[in-house]
mmCIF file of C-alpha atoms and ligand atoms in Angstrom:
data_model
loop_
_atom_site.group_PDB
_atom_site.id
_atom_site.type_symbol
_atom_site.label_atom_id
_atom_site.label_comp_id
_atom_site.label_asym_id
_atom_site.label_seq_id
_atom_site.Cartn_x
_atom_site.Cartn_y
_atom_site.Cartn_z
ATOM 1 C CA MET A 1 -29.445 13.200 -51.951
ATOM 2 C CA GLN A 2 -32.917 11.932 -51.687
ATOM 3 C CA LYS A 3 -33.205 8.789 -49.538
ATOM 4 C CA LYS A 4 -34.960 5.639 -50.836
ATOM 5 C CA ALA A 5 -37.134 3.530 -48.519
ATOM 6 C CA LEU A 6 -38.670 0.215 -49.300
ATOM 7 C CA ILE A 7 -41.812 -0.806 -47.131
ATOM 8 C CA THR A 8 -43.114 -4.348 -47.162
ATOM 9 C CA GLY A 9 -46.857 -4.441 -46.207
ATOM 10 C CA VAL A 10 -47.226 -1.004 -47.711
ATOM 11 C CA THR A 11 -51.037 -1.732 -48.109
ATOM 12 C CA GLY A 12 -51.469 -2.397 -44.438
ATOM 13 C CA GLN A 13 -52.371 0.131 -41.750
ATOM 14 C CA ASP A 14 -48.937 0.975 -40.700
ATOM 15 C CA GLY A 15 -47.509 0.798 -44.366
ATOM 16 C CA ALA A 16 -50.079 3.547 -45.355
ATOM 17 C CA TYR A 17 -49.062 5.707 -42.265
ATOM 18 C CA LEU A 18 -45.499 5.107 -42.789
ATOM 19 C CA ALA A 19 -45.488 5.746 -46.490
ATOM 20 C CA LYS A 20 -47.422 9.032 -46.025
ATOM 21 C CA TYR A 21 -44.836 10.169 -43.303
ATOM 22 C CA LEU A 22 -41.779 9.216 -45.331
ATOM 23 C CA LEU A 23 -43.156 10.988 -48.528
ATOM 24 C CA GLU A 24 -43.596 14.053 -46.149
ATOM 25 C CA GLN A 25 -39.985 13.800 -45.144
ATOM 26 C CA GLY A 26 -38.870 13.895 -48.688
ATOM 27 C CA TYR A 27 -38.238 10.309 -49.308
ATOM 28 C CA GLU A 28 -38.520 8.257 -52.553
ATOM 29 C CA VAL A 29 -40.938 5.425 -51.322
ATOM 30 C CA TYR A 30 -41.061 2.025 -52.841
ATOM 31 C CA GLY A 31 -43.839 -0.304 -51.634
ATOM 32 C CA MET A 32 -43.813 -3.961 -52.152
ATOM 33 C CA ILE A 33 -47.238 -5.248 -52.910
ATOM 34 C CA THR A 34 -48.479 -8.946 -53.182
ATOM 35 C CA ARG A 35 -50.555 -10.204 -55.958
ATOM 36 C CA ARG A 36 -54.254 -10.423 -54.804
ATOM 37 C CA SER A 37 -57.362 -11.068 -56.918
ATOM 38 C CA THR A 38 -58.570 -7.577 -55.964
ATOM 39 C CA PRO A 39 -56.041 -4.916 -55.256
ATOM 40 C CA SER A 40 -55.797 -3.945 -51.433
ATOM 41 C CA THR A 41 -54.651 -0.362 -52.058
ATOM 42 C CA TRP A 42 -57.615 1.265 -50.458
ATOM 43 C CA ARG A 43 -55.599 2.766 -47.539
ATOM 44 C CA LEU A 44 -53.094 4.431 -50.097
ATOM 45 C CA GLU A 45 -55.945 5.880 -51.896
ATOM 46 C CA TYR A 46 -57.473 7.146 -48.566
ATOM 47 C CA PHE A 47 -54.269 9.231 -48.186
ATOM 48 C CA ASN A 48 -54.142 10.091 -51.855
ATOM 49 C CA ILE A 49 -50.652 8.659 -52.259
ATOM 50 C CA LEU A 50 -51.077 5.643 -54.328
ATOM 51 C CA ASP A 51 -49.487 7.419 -57.436
ATOM 52 C CA LYS A 52 -46.539 8.719 -55.352
ATOM 53 C CA ILE A 53 -45.385 5.286 -54.291
ATOM 54 C CA LYS A 54 -43.239 3.104 -56.659
ATOM 55 C CA LEU A 55 -45.034 -0.208 -56.234
ATOM 56 C CA GLN A 56 -43.052 -3.487 -56.652
ATOM 57 C CA LYS A 57 -44.736 -6.795 -57.004
ATOM 58 C CA GLY A 58 -43.327 -9.378 -54.571
ATOM 59 C CA ASP A 59 -44.078 -11.834 -51.792
ATOM 60 C CA LEU A 60 -42.263 -12.348 -48.527
ATOM 61 C CA THR A 61 -42.453 -16.114 -49.114
ATOM 62 C CA ASP A 62 -40.712 -15.653 -52.522
ATOM 63 C CA SER A 63 -36.924 -14.982 -52.059
ATOM 64 C CA ALA A 64 -36.440 -14.411 -55.753
ATOM 65 C CA SER A 65 -38.884 -11.508 -55.729
ATOM 66 C CA LEU A 66 -37.229 -10.009 -52.588
ATOM 67 C CA MET A 67 -33.785 -10.260 -54.153
ATOM 68 C CA SER A 68 -34.874 -8.732 -57.467
ATOM 69 C CA ILE A 69 -36.581 -5.815 -55.754
ATOM 70 C CA LEU A 70 -33.672 -4.992 -53.516
ATOM 71 C CA PHE A 71 -31.213 -5.353 -56.357
ATOM 72 C CA SER A 72 -33.088 -2.976 -58.537
ATOM 73 C CA CYS A 73 -34.247 -0.461 -55.855
ATOM 74 C CA LYS A 74 -31.047 -0.364 -53.691
ATOM 75 C CA PRO A 75 -33.000 1.313 -50.848
ATOM 76 C CA ASP A 76 -31.322 3.235 -47.969
ATOM 77 C CA GLU A 77 -33.831 1.926 -45.530
ATOM 78 C CA VAL A 78 -36.022 -1.186 -45.495
ATOM 79 C CA TYR A 79 -39.218 -1.415 -43.325
ATOM 80 C CA ASN A 80 -40.318 -4.986 -42.933
ATOM 81 C CA LEU A 81 -43.995 -4.557 -42.080
ATOM 82 C CA GLY A 82 -45.551 -7.378 -44.085
ATOM 83 C CA ALA A 83 -46.937 -10.158 -42.110
ATOM 84 C CA GLN A 84 -50.006 -12.384 -41.497
ATOM 85 C CA SER A 85 -50.684 -10.061 -38.557
ATOM 86 C CA PHE A 86 -53.974 -11.256 -37.235
ATOM 87 C CA VAL A 87 -53.360 -13.257 -33.978
ATOM 88 C CA ALA A 88 -56.563 -15.147 -33.968
ATOM 89 C CA ALA A 89 -56.029 -16.370 -37.651
ATOM 90 C CA SER A 90 -52.652 -17.660 -36.714
ATOM 91 C CA TRP A 91 -54.158 -20.916 -35.009
ATOM 92 C CA ALA A 92 -56.022 -21.590 -38.116
ATOM 93 C CA GLN A 93 -53.191 -20.964 -40.473
ATOM 94 C CA PRO A 94 -49.933 -21.637 -38.304
ATOM 95 C CA LEU A 95 -47.802 -22.571 -41.163
ATOM 96 C CA LEU A 96 -48.549 -19.793 -43.428
ATOM 97 C CA THR A 97 -48.115 -17.407 -40.460
ATOM 98 C CA ALA A 98 -44.675 -18.917 -39.749
ATOM 99 C CA GLU A 99 -43.777 -18.772 -43.510
ATOM 100 C CA VAL A 100 -44.911 -15.009 -43.999
ATOM 101 C CA THR A 101 -44.365 -13.611 -40.552
ATOM 102 C CA GLY A 102 -41.284 -15.502 -39.443
ATOM 103 C CA LEU A 103 -39.204 -17.096 -42.271
ATOM 104 C CA GLY A 104 -40.289 -14.051 -44.494
ATOM 105 C CA ALA A 105 -38.345 -11.692 -42.497
ATOM 106 C CA MET A 106 -35.068 -13.930 -42.693
ATOM 107 C CA LYS A 107 -35.597 -13.982 -46.465
ATOM 108 C CA LEU A 108 -35.750 -10.346 -46.639
ATOM 109 C CA LEU A 109 -32.635 -10.014 -44.399
ATOM 110 C CA GLU A 110 -30.647 -12.476 -46.581
ATOM 111 C CA ALA A 111 -31.703 -10.433 -49.638
ATOM 112 C CA VAL A 112 -30.435 -7.249 -47.751
ATOM 113 C CA ARG A 113 -27.278 -8.815 -46.862
ATOM 114 C CA ARG A 114 -26.555 -9.875 -50.429
ATOM 115 C CA PHE A 115 -27.726 -6.846 -52.382
ATOM 116 C CA CYS A 116 -27.677 -3.786 -50.146
ATOM 117 C CA PRO A 117 -25.758 -4.715 -46.896
ATOM 118 C CA GLU A 118 -25.509 -0.857 -46.170
ATOM 119 C CA ALA A 119 -29.315 -0.309 -46.007
ATOM 120 C CA ARG A 120 -30.821 0.122 -42.501
ATOM 121 C CA TYR A 121 -33.489 -2.645 -41.782
ATOM 122 C CA TYR A 122 -36.523 -2.100 -39.517
ATOM 123 C CA GLN A 123 -38.308 -5.215 -38.204
ATOM 124 C CA ALA A 124 -41.877 -4.916 -36.996
ATOM 125 C CA SER A 125 -41.593 -6.724 -33.753
ATOM 126 C CA THR A 126 -44.499 -6.838 -31.347
ATOM 127 C CA SER A 127 -45.679 -6.858 -27.575
ATOM 128 C CA GLU A 128 -46.988 -10.355 -28.461
ATOM 129 C CA LEU A 129 -43.414 -11.594 -27.810
ATOM 130 C CA PHE A 130 -44.149 -10.832 -24.094
ATOM 131 C CA GLY A 131 -47.486 -13.062 -24.152
ATOM 132 C CA GLY A 132 -48.254 -14.783 -20.973
ATOM 133 C CA LEU A 133 -45.844 -13.356 -18.471
ATOM 134 C CA LYS A 134 -48.110 -12.389 -15.641
ATOM 135 C CA GLU A 135 -45.224 -11.579 -13.205
ATOM 136 C CA TYR A 136 -44.127 -8.688 -15.401
ATOM 137 C CA PRO A 137 -46.999 -6.126 -15.171
ATOM 138 C CA VAL A 138 -45.040 -3.620 -17.305
ATOM 139 C CA GLN A 139 -42.768 -4.900 -20.126
ATOM 140 C CA SER A 140 -39.587 -3.330 -21.354
ATOM 141 C CA GLU A 141 -36.775 -4.263 -23.724
ATOM 142 C CA THR A 142 -35.347 -6.549 -20.868
ATOM 143 C CA THR A 143 -38.565 -8.481 -20.036
ATOM 144 C CA PRO A 144 -38.023 -12.121 -21.209
ATOM 145 C CA PHE A 145 -40.279 -13.504 -24.047
ATOM 146 C CA HIS A 146 -43.019 -15.865 -23.869
ATOM 147 C CA PRO A 147 -45.133 -15.867 -27.089
ATOM 148 C CA ARG A 148 -48.691 -17.330 -26.690
ATOM 149 C CA SER A 149 -49.702 -17.836 -30.342
ATOM 150 C CA PRO A 150 -48.236 -19.211 -33.469
ATOM 151 C CA TYR A 151 -48.110 -15.560 -34.546
ATOM 152 C CA GLY A 152 -46.031 -14.678 -31.461
ATOM 153 C CA VAL A 153 -43.729 -17.625 -32.209
ATOM 154 C CA ALA A 154 -43.202 -16.550 -35.925
ATOM 155 C CA LYS A 155 -42.542 -12.983 -34.532
ATOM 156 C CA LEU A 156 -40.014 -14.173 -32.104
ATOM 157 C CA PHE A 157 -38.002 -15.999 -34.988
ATOM 158 C CA ALA A 158 -38.110 -12.759 -37.021
ATOM 159 C CA HIS A 159 -37.016 -10.738 -34.197
ATOM 160 C CA SER A 160 -34.062 -12.981 -33.284
ATOM 161 C CA ALA A 161 -33.088 -13.257 -36.878
ATOM 162 C CA THR A 162 -32.826 -9.496 -37.072
ATOM 163 C CA ILE A 163 -30.539 -9.422 -33.897
ATOM 164 C CA ASN A 164 -28.594 -12.320 -35.397
ATOM 165 C CA TYR A 165 -27.843 -10.569 -38.776
ATOM 166 C CA ARG A 166 -26.821 -7.412 -36.807
ATOM 167 C CA GLU A 167 -24.500 -9.561 -34.762
ATOM 168 C CA SER A 168 -23.241 -11.884 -37.491
ATOM 169 C CA TYR A 169 -23.003 -9.403 -40.556
ATOM 170 C CA ASN A 170 -23.255 -5.903 -39.166
ATOM 171 C CA ILE A 171 -26.602 -5.267 -40.728
ATOM 172 C CA PHE A 172 -27.991 -2.143 -39.229
ATOM 173 C CA GLY A 173 -31.106 -3.873 -37.883
ATOM 174 C CA CYS A 174 -33.561 -2.522 -35.494
ATOM 175 C CA CYS A 175 -36.487 -4.137 -33.981
ATOM 176 C CA GLY A 176 -39.476 -1.863 -32.904
ATOM 177 C CA ILE A 177 -41.280 -3.916 -30.154
ATOM 178 C CA LEU A 178 -44.514 -2.082 -30.782
ATOM 179 C CA PHE A 179 -47.512 -2.479 -28.444
ATOM 180 C CA ASN A 180 -51.080 -2.339 -30.181
ATOM 181 C CA HIS A 181 -51.628 0.643 -32.184
ATOM 182 C CA GLU A 182 -54.811 1.480 -34.178
ATOM 183 C CA SER A 183 -56.328 4.073 -36.501
ATOM 184 C CA PRO A 184 -59.385 4.698 -38.646
ATOM 185 C CA LEU A 185 -57.401 2.539 -41.174
ATOM 186 C CA ARG A 186 -57.154 -0.510 -38.695
ATOM 187 C CA GLY A 187 -58.332 -3.772 -40.290
ATOM 188 C CA ILE A 188 -61.876 -4.540 -39.538
ATOM 189 C CA GLU A 189 -61.176 -7.796 -37.608
ATOM 190 C CA PHE A 190 -59.104 -6.257 -34.874
ATOM 191 C CA VAL A 191 -61.043 -5.423 -31.797
ATOM 192 C CA THR A 192 -60.784 -1.657 -31.702
ATOM 193 C CA ARG A 193 -62.096 -1.316 -35.135
ATOM 194 C CA LYS A 194 -64.738 -4.098 -34.810
ATOM 195 C CA VAL A 195 -66.072 -2.107 -31.939
ATOM 196 C CA THR A 196 -65.985 1.275 -33.543
ATOM 197 C CA SER A 197 -67.405 0.029 -36.665
ATOM 198 C CA ALA A 198 -70.240 -1.694 -34.611
ATOM 199 C CA VAL A 199 -70.841 1.553 -32.662
ATOM 200 C CA ALA A 200 -71.326 3.475 -35.880
ATOM 201 C CA LYS A 201 -73.732 0.806 -37.279
ATOM 202 C CA ILE A 202 -75.717 0.584 -34.265
ATOM 203 C CA LYS A 203 -76.047 4.272 -33.812
ATOM 204 C CA LEU A 204 -77.410 4.528 -37.442
ATOM 205 C CA GLY A 205 -79.714 1.596 -36.775
ATOM 206 C CA LYS A 206 -77.900 -0.793 -39.227
ATOM 207 C CA GLN A 207 -76.631 -3.319 -36.620
ATOM 208 C CA LYS A 208 -78.329 -4.669 -33.401
ATOM 209 C CA GLU A 209 -75.671 -6.326 -31.238
ATOM 210 C CA LEU A 210 -71.784 -6.747 -30.952
ATOM 211 C CA ARG A 211 -70.417 -10.204 -30.396
ATOM 212 C CA LEU A 212 -67.051 -10.179 -28.707
ATOM 213 C CA GLY A 213 -64.808 -12.770 -26.904
ATOM 214 C CA ASN A 214 -62.698 -11.942 -23.827
ATOM 215 C CA ILE A 215 -63.387 -8.495 -22.872
ATOM 216 C CA ASP A 216 -61.373 -8.444 -19.842
ATOM 217 C CA ALA A 217 -58.060 -8.771 -21.628
ATOM 218 C CA LYS A 218 -56.095 -5.653 -21.299
ATOM 219 C CA ARG A 219 -53.963 -3.888 -23.970
ATOM 220 C CA ASP A 220 -51.838 -0.845 -24.262
ATOM 221 C CA TRP A 221 -53.227 0.995 -27.232
ATOM 222 C CA GLY A 222 -51.733 3.919 -29.142
ATOM 223 C CA PHE A 223 -52.388 5.700 -32.320
ATOM 224 C CA ALA A 224 -50.519 4.196 -35.491
ATOM 225 C CA GLY A 225 -49.702 7.777 -36.761
ATOM 226 C CA ASP A 226 -47.538 8.347 -33.781
ATOM 227 C CA TYR A 227 -45.865 4.866 -33.847
ATOM 228 C CA VAL A 228 -44.579 5.107 -37.363
ATOM 229 C CA LYS A 229 -42.516 8.138 -36.476
ATOM 230 C CA ALA A 230 -40.649 5.947 -33.957
ATOM 231 C CA MET A 231 -39.883 3.296 -36.701
ATOM 232 C CA HIS A 232 -38.176 5.951 -38.737
ATOM 233 C CA LEU A 233 -36.315 7.507 -35.691
ATOM 234 C CA MET A 234 -34.831 4.058 -34.900
ATOM 235 C CA LEU A 235 -33.269 3.905 -38.340
ATOM 236 C CA GLN A 236 -31.714 7.513 -37.791
ATOM 237 C CA GLN A 237 -29.596 6.650 -34.792
ATOM 238 C CA ASP A 238 -25.726 6.175 -34.828
ATOM 239 C CA THR A 239 -26.171 2.426 -33.765
ATOM 240 C CA PRO A 240 -28.865 -0.080 -34.313
ATOM 241 C CA ASP A 241 -30.874 -1.154 -31.322
ATOM 242 C CA ASP A 242 -34.389 -2.464 -30.204
ATOM 243 C CA TYR A 243 -36.991 -0.346 -28.567
ATOM 244 C CA VAL A 244 -40.469 -0.749 -26.888
ATOM 245 C CA ILE A 245 -43.065 1.627 -28.408
ATOM 246 C CA ALA A 246 -46.160 1.942 -26.023
ATOM 247 C CA THR A 247 -48.048 4.431 -24.074
ATOM 248 C CA GLY A 248 -47.611 2.998 -20.655
ATOM 249 C CA ARG A 249 -51.393 2.839 -19.950
ATOM 250 C CA THR A 250 -53.346 -0.469 -20.156
ATOM 251 C CA SER A 251 -57.161 -0.588 -20.607
ATOM 252 C CA SER A 252 -59.440 -3.693 -20.864
ATOM 253 C CA ILE A 253 -61.542 -4.339 -24.030
ATOM 254 C CA ARG A 254 -64.515 -3.653 -21.723
ATOM 255 C CA GLU A 255 -63.213 0.055 -20.945
ATOM 256 C CA MET A 256 -62.481 0.661 -24.623
ATOM 257 C CA CYS A 257 -66.022 -0.312 -25.537
ATOM 258 C CA LYS A 258 -67.486 1.928 -22.934
ATOM 259 C CA ILE A 259 -65.542 4.889 -24.287
ATOM 260 C CA ALA A 260 -66.666 4.010 -27.825
ATOM 261 C CA PHE A 261 -70.422 3.592 -26.937
ATOM 262 C CA GLU A 262 -70.586 6.567 -24.567
ATOM 263 C CA TYR A 263 -69.108 8.721 -27.256
ATOM 264 C CA VAL A 264 -72.305 8.344 -29.190
ATOM 265 C CA GLY A 265 -74.591 8.348 -26.097
ATOM 266 C CA LEU A 266 -75.084 4.485 -25.823
ATOM 267 C CA ASN A 267 -74.350 1.928 -23.015
ATOM 268 C CA TYR A 268 -72.082 -0.941 -24.212
ATOM 269 C CA GLU A 269 -73.692 -3.312 -21.824
ATOM 270 C CA ASP A 270 -77.024 -3.092 -23.835
ATOM 271 C CA TYR A 271 -75.377 -4.195 -27.039
ATOM 272 C CA VAL A 272 -72.184 -6.453 -26.315
ATOM 273 C CA VAL A 273 -72.871 -10.185 -26.381
ATOM 274 C CA ILE A 274 -70.150 -12.462 -25.220
ATOM 275 C CA ASP A 275 -69.593 -15.251 -27.854
ATOM 276 C CA PRO A 276 -67.090 -18.309 -27.346
ATOM 277 C CA GLU A 277 -66.264 -18.259 -30.962
ATOM 278 C CA PHE A 278 -64.055 -15.152 -30.412
ATOM 279 C CA PHE A 279 -62.054 -16.628 -27.388
ATOM 280 C CA ARG A 280 -58.560 -17.812 -28.154
ATOM 281 C CA PRO A 281 -56.839 -21.098 -27.350
ATOM 282 C CA ALA A 282 -54.384 -19.060 -25.424
ATOM 283 C CA GLU A 283 -54.884 -15.500 -24.412
ATOM 284 C CA VAL A 284 -52.600 -12.529 -23.620
ATOM 285 C CA ASP A 285 -54.202 -11.173 -20.557
ATOM 286 C CA LEU A 286 -52.193 -7.961 -20.019
ATOM 287 C CA LEU A 287 -49.902 -5.846 -21.945
ATOM 288 C CA ARG A 288 -48.435 -2.605 -20.763
ATOM 289 C CA GLY A 289 -45.268 -1.104 -22.290
ATOM 290 C CA ASP A 290 -42.510 0.925 -20.689
ATOM 291 C CA PRO A 291 -41.508 3.450 -23.492
ATOM 292 C CA SER A 292 -38.868 5.191 -21.317
ATOM 293 C CA LYS A 293 -35.816 3.936 -23.572
ATOM 294 C CA ALA A 294 -37.639 5.348 -26.691
ATOM 295 C CA LYS A 295 -38.221 8.584 -24.842
ATOM 296 C CA ARG A 296 -34.676 8.736 -23.572
ATOM 297 C CA VAL A 297 -32.790 7.651 -26.880
ATOM 298 C CA LEU A 298 -35.116 8.711 -29.675
ATOM 299 C CA GLY A 299 -36.849 11.624 -28.076
ATOM 300 C CA TRP A 300 -40.202 9.645 -28.904
ATOM 301 C CA THR A 301 -43.583 10.217 -26.997
ATOM 302 C CA PRO A 302 -46.986 9.116 -27.875
ATOM 303 C CA GLU A 303 -49.272 12.137 -28.750
ATOM 304 C CA THR A 304 -52.698 10.580 -28.749
ATOM 305 C CA SER A 305 -54.859 9.330 -25.867
ATOM 306 C CA LEU A 306 -56.884 6.324 -25.832
ATOM 307 C CA GLU A 307 -60.135 8.511 -25.714
ATOM 308 C CA GLN A 308 -58.911 10.655 -28.716
ATOM 309 C CA LEU A 309 -58.068 7.641 -30.730
ATOM 310 C CA ILE A 310 -61.378 5.771 -30.145
ATOM 311 C CA CYS A 311 -63.348 8.893 -30.895
ATOM 312 C CA MET A 312 -61.272 9.528 -34.046
ATOM 313 C CA MET A 313 -62.100 5.896 -35.119
ATOM 314 C CA VAL A 314 -65.970 6.197 -34.333
ATOM 315 C CA ASP A 315 -66.093 9.500 -36.179
ATOM 316 C CA ALA A 316 -64.492 7.824 -39.234
ATOM 317 C CA ASP A 317 -66.866 4.876 -39.034
ATOM 318 C CA LEU A 318 -69.779 7.111 -38.717
ATOM 319 C CA LYS A 319 -68.770 8.943 -41.818
ATOM 320 C CA ARG A 320 -68.095 5.708 -43.717
ATOM 321 C CA GLU A 321 -71.586 4.405 -42.908
ATOM 322 C CA GLN A 322 -73.360 7.677 -43.544
ATOM 323 C CA ASN A 323 -71.773 7.547 -47.109
HETATM 324 P P1 LIG B 1 -51.828 -5.244 -41.475
HETATM 325 O O1 LIG B 1 -52.485 -6.504 -41.291
HETATM 326 O O2 LIG B 1 -52.776 -4.026 -41.656
HETATM 327 O O3 LIG B 1 -50.956 -5.299 -42.609
HETATM 328 C C1 LIG B 1 -50.129 -6.340 -43.049
HETATM 329 C C2 LIG B 1 -49.444 -6.081 -44.479
HETATM 330 O O4 LIG B 1 -48.679 -7.329 -44.794
HETATM 331 C C3 LIG B 1 -50.421 -5.932 -45.678
HETATM 332 O O5 LIG B 1 -49.912 -4.942 -46.402
HETATM 333 C C4 LIG B 1 -50.366 -7.257 -46.276
HETATM 334 O O6 LIG B 1 -50.746 -7.199 -47.647
HETATM 335 C C5 LIG B 1 -48.979 -7.657 -46.046
HETATM 336 N N1 LIG B 1 -48.719 -9.056 -46.473
HETATM 337 C C6 LIG B 1 -49.447 -10.162 -45.937
HETATM 338 N N2 LIG B 1 -49.004 -11.230 -46.376
HETATM 339 C C7 LIG B 1 -47.750 -10.927 -47.076
HETATM 340 C C8 LIG B 1 -46.876 -11.732 -47.913
HETATM 341 N N3 LIG B 1 -46.941 -13.011 -48.017
HETATM 342 N N4 LIG B 1 -45.886 -10.979 -48.414
HETATM 343 C C9 LIG B 1 -45.878 -9.757 -48.302
HETATM 344 N N5 LIG B 1 -46.664 -8.974 -47.664
HETATM 345 C C10 LIG B 1 -47.713 -9.574 -47.108
HETATM 346 O O7 LIG B 1 -50.736 -4.930 -40.488
HETATM 347 P P2 LIG B 1 -50.384 -3.524 -39.470
HETATM 348 O O8 LIG B 1 -50.223 -2.466 -40.602
HETATM 349 O O9 LIG B 1 -51.340 -3.460 -38.291
HETATM 350 O O10 LIG B 1 -48.990 -4.090 -38.904
HETATM 351 C C11 LIG B 1 -47.705 -3.825 -39.534
HETATM 352 C C12 LIG B 1 -46.789 -4.789 -38.994
HETATM 353 O O11 LIG B 1 -46.495 -4.592 -37.624
HETATM 354 C C13 LIG B 1 -47.014 -6.403 -39.101
HETATM 355 O O12 LIG B 1 -45.884 -7.069 -39.191
HETATM 356 C C14 LIG B 1 -47.565 -6.545 -37.738
HETATM 357 O O13 LIG B 1 -47.459 -7.850 -37.352
HETATM 358 C C15 LIG B 1 -46.738 -5.658 -36.776
HETATM 359 N N6 LIG B 1 -47.279 -5.094 -35.609
HETATM 360 C C16 LIG B 1 -48.644 -4.600 -35.583
HETATM 361 C C17 LIG B 1 -49.156 -3.971 -34.507
HETATM 362 C C18 LIG B 1 -50.269 -3.206 -34.495
HETATM 363 O O14 LIG B 1 -50.876 -2.943 -33.432
HETATM 364 N N7 LIG B 1 -50.955 -2.821 -35.482
HETATM 365 C C19 LIG B 1 -48.233 -4.003 -33.165
HETATM 366 C C20 LIG B 1 -46.944 -4.789 -33.221
HETATM 367 C C21 LIG B 1 -46.582 -5.218 -34.513
HETATM 368 P P3 LIG B 1 -52.286 -7.375 -48.179
HETATM 369 O O15 LIG B 1 -52.880 -6.068 -47.916
HETATM 370 O O16 LIG B 1 -52.284 -7.632 -49.640
HETATM 371 O O17 LIG B 1 -52.888 -8.462 -47.445
HETATM 372 P P1 LIG B 2 -54.041 -8.444 -30.769
HETATM 373 O O1 LIG B 2 -55.182 -7.558 -31.225
HETATM 374 O O2 LIG B 2 -54.387 -9.899 -30.654
HETATM 375 O O3 LIG B 2 -53.552 -7.778 -29.300
HETATM 376 O O4 LIG B 2 -52.969 -8.255 -31.874
HETATM 377 P P2 LIG B 2 -56.805 -7.723 -31.359
HETATM 378 O O5 LIG B 2 -57.320 -6.485 -31.638
HETATM 379 O O6 LIG B 2 -57.108 -8.874 -32.382
HETATM 380 O O7 LIG B 2 -57.257 -8.375 -29.968
HETATM 381 C C1 LIG B 2 -57.021 -7.649 -28.839
HETATM 382 C C2 LIG B 2 -57.748 -8.395 -27.544
HETATM 383 O O8 LIG B 2 -58.977 -8.319 -27.710
HETATM 384 C C3 LIG B 2 -59.534 -9.606 -27.383
HETATM 385 N N1 LIG B 2 -60.845 -9.754 -28.074
HETATM 386 C C4 LIG B 2 -61.120 -9.716 -29.415
HETATM 387 N N2 LIG B 2 -60.227 -9.691 -30.442
HETATM 388 C C5 LIG B 2 -60.795 -9.604 -31.646
HETATM 389 N N3 LIG B 2 -60.097 -9.397 -32.820
HETATM 390 N N4 LIG B 2 -62.283 -9.841 -31.976
HETATM 391 C C6 LIG B 2 -63.078 -10.076 -30.929
HETATM 392 O O9 LIG B 2 -64.255 -10.127 -31.200
HETATM 393 C C7 LIG B 2 -62.427 -10.052 -29.707
HETATM 394 N N5 LIG B 2 -63.095 -10.038 -28.271
HETATM 395 C C8 LIG B 2 -62.069 -9.951 -27.424
HETATM 396 C C9 LIG B 2 -58.544 -10.527 -27.933
HETATM 397 O O10 LIG B 2 -58.738 -11.938 -27.376
HETATM 398 C C10 LIG B 2 -57.439 -9.763 -27.418
HETATM 399 O O11 LIG B 2 -57.079 -10.141 -26.114
HETATM 400 C C11 LIG B 2 -52.621 -7.019 -32.524
HETATM 401 C C12 LIG B 2 -52.113 -7.348 -33.833
HETATM 402 O O12 LIG B 2 -52.091 -6.009 -34.579
HETATM 403 C C13 LIG B 2 -50.792 -7.994 -33.961
HETATM 404 O O13 LIG B 2 -50.342 -7.923 -35.263
HETATM 405 C C14 LIG B 2 -49.829 -7.226 -32.940
HETATM 406 O O14 LIG B 2 -48.595 -7.769 -33.002
HETATM 407 C C15 LIG B 2 -50.397 -6.905 -31.601
HETATM 408 O O15 LIG B 2 -51.763 -6.306 -31.508
HETATM 409 C C16 LIG B 2 -49.552 -6.166 -30.748
#
């Protein structure tokens, strides 16, 4: 029988990649969509899948909408990707972030428990849970957590709630502790896309400089198209568990800028301006994930290098700017 999946955050970067992937796997895909004054479906249009997804109006802050969606769809798999996901914004809007990113997950888990307890549940956890632990240069499933932002704190609540619903009610809940993953569909505020978009504009003479914050922070960056496959794999196992999904390589923002600018024949040092506005009240200095459990149990490996990823993003931004 055709499997049904419900994705919250279907209009986001990962939502679009996951919806496309699940459609290719033969799933019937339901996507929860929040009310916005202007529709935010451009990523689904980019993949030409908007009319293939059964859109359901709802919001993670609104339990009634979650319950009615789960009651009517009765999905086999629920992917909770919806969130206020921009770390920097979480200091300006800490309570909204807690409501959506933290409590929203528990509201969804509660709706799953009541209306489709057999459904398998995926929680979008994050490397931001590890935050400021300098003594752990590589982070795995057993590394202690120390979130460094209201976003990280909210995600820790959602992560713990998922494990608690697994232990209390036998819900098949899995947390994917995903490290940063990017794509041409990445939101424009996140640093990789901010850089690749600026590179395209600078190359075409539409922008003169690029203002950034802490370019010495290091991240473990992968490709969103690879990472959504791991989400799906977690829900196909015999038992629910939590997995780190990462590449195992860490690079600074500075190194990422170098790759992007050099790709179009420019030197980043001629354009990047350090602007205190983009520094955060508390920084996560270094992230590097150990994906060996995902490799061993799920058979998952990242397929895209940082160079391939950044060049793919610059190409897409050049194309957008030229159009
Ligand atoms: P995006 O910011 O691109 O997408 C977030 C999605 O959440 C959007 O569809 C947004 O809808 C939706 N959303 C926002 N507020 C609500 C709400 N109140 N109710 C329901 N949905 C809401 O994030 P990504 O696709 O990059 O990330 C997906 C998930 O994975 C997020 O939970 C993120 O925190 C997490 N994550 C991401 C990583 C990454 O590197 N990308 C790494 C680790 C975890 P709208 O379009 O209408 O705003
Ligand atoms: P992050 O991603 O906070 O890791 O969260 P982001 O791309 O925003 O920042 C990465 C690093 O770059 C530094 N930085 C800047 N960041 C932004 N956005 N803009 C700048 O101008 C800038 N200059 C330097 C930041 O300080 C930081 O160190 C992402 C999100 O997708 C989360 O939802 C997800 O959970 C984590 O990745 C894993």
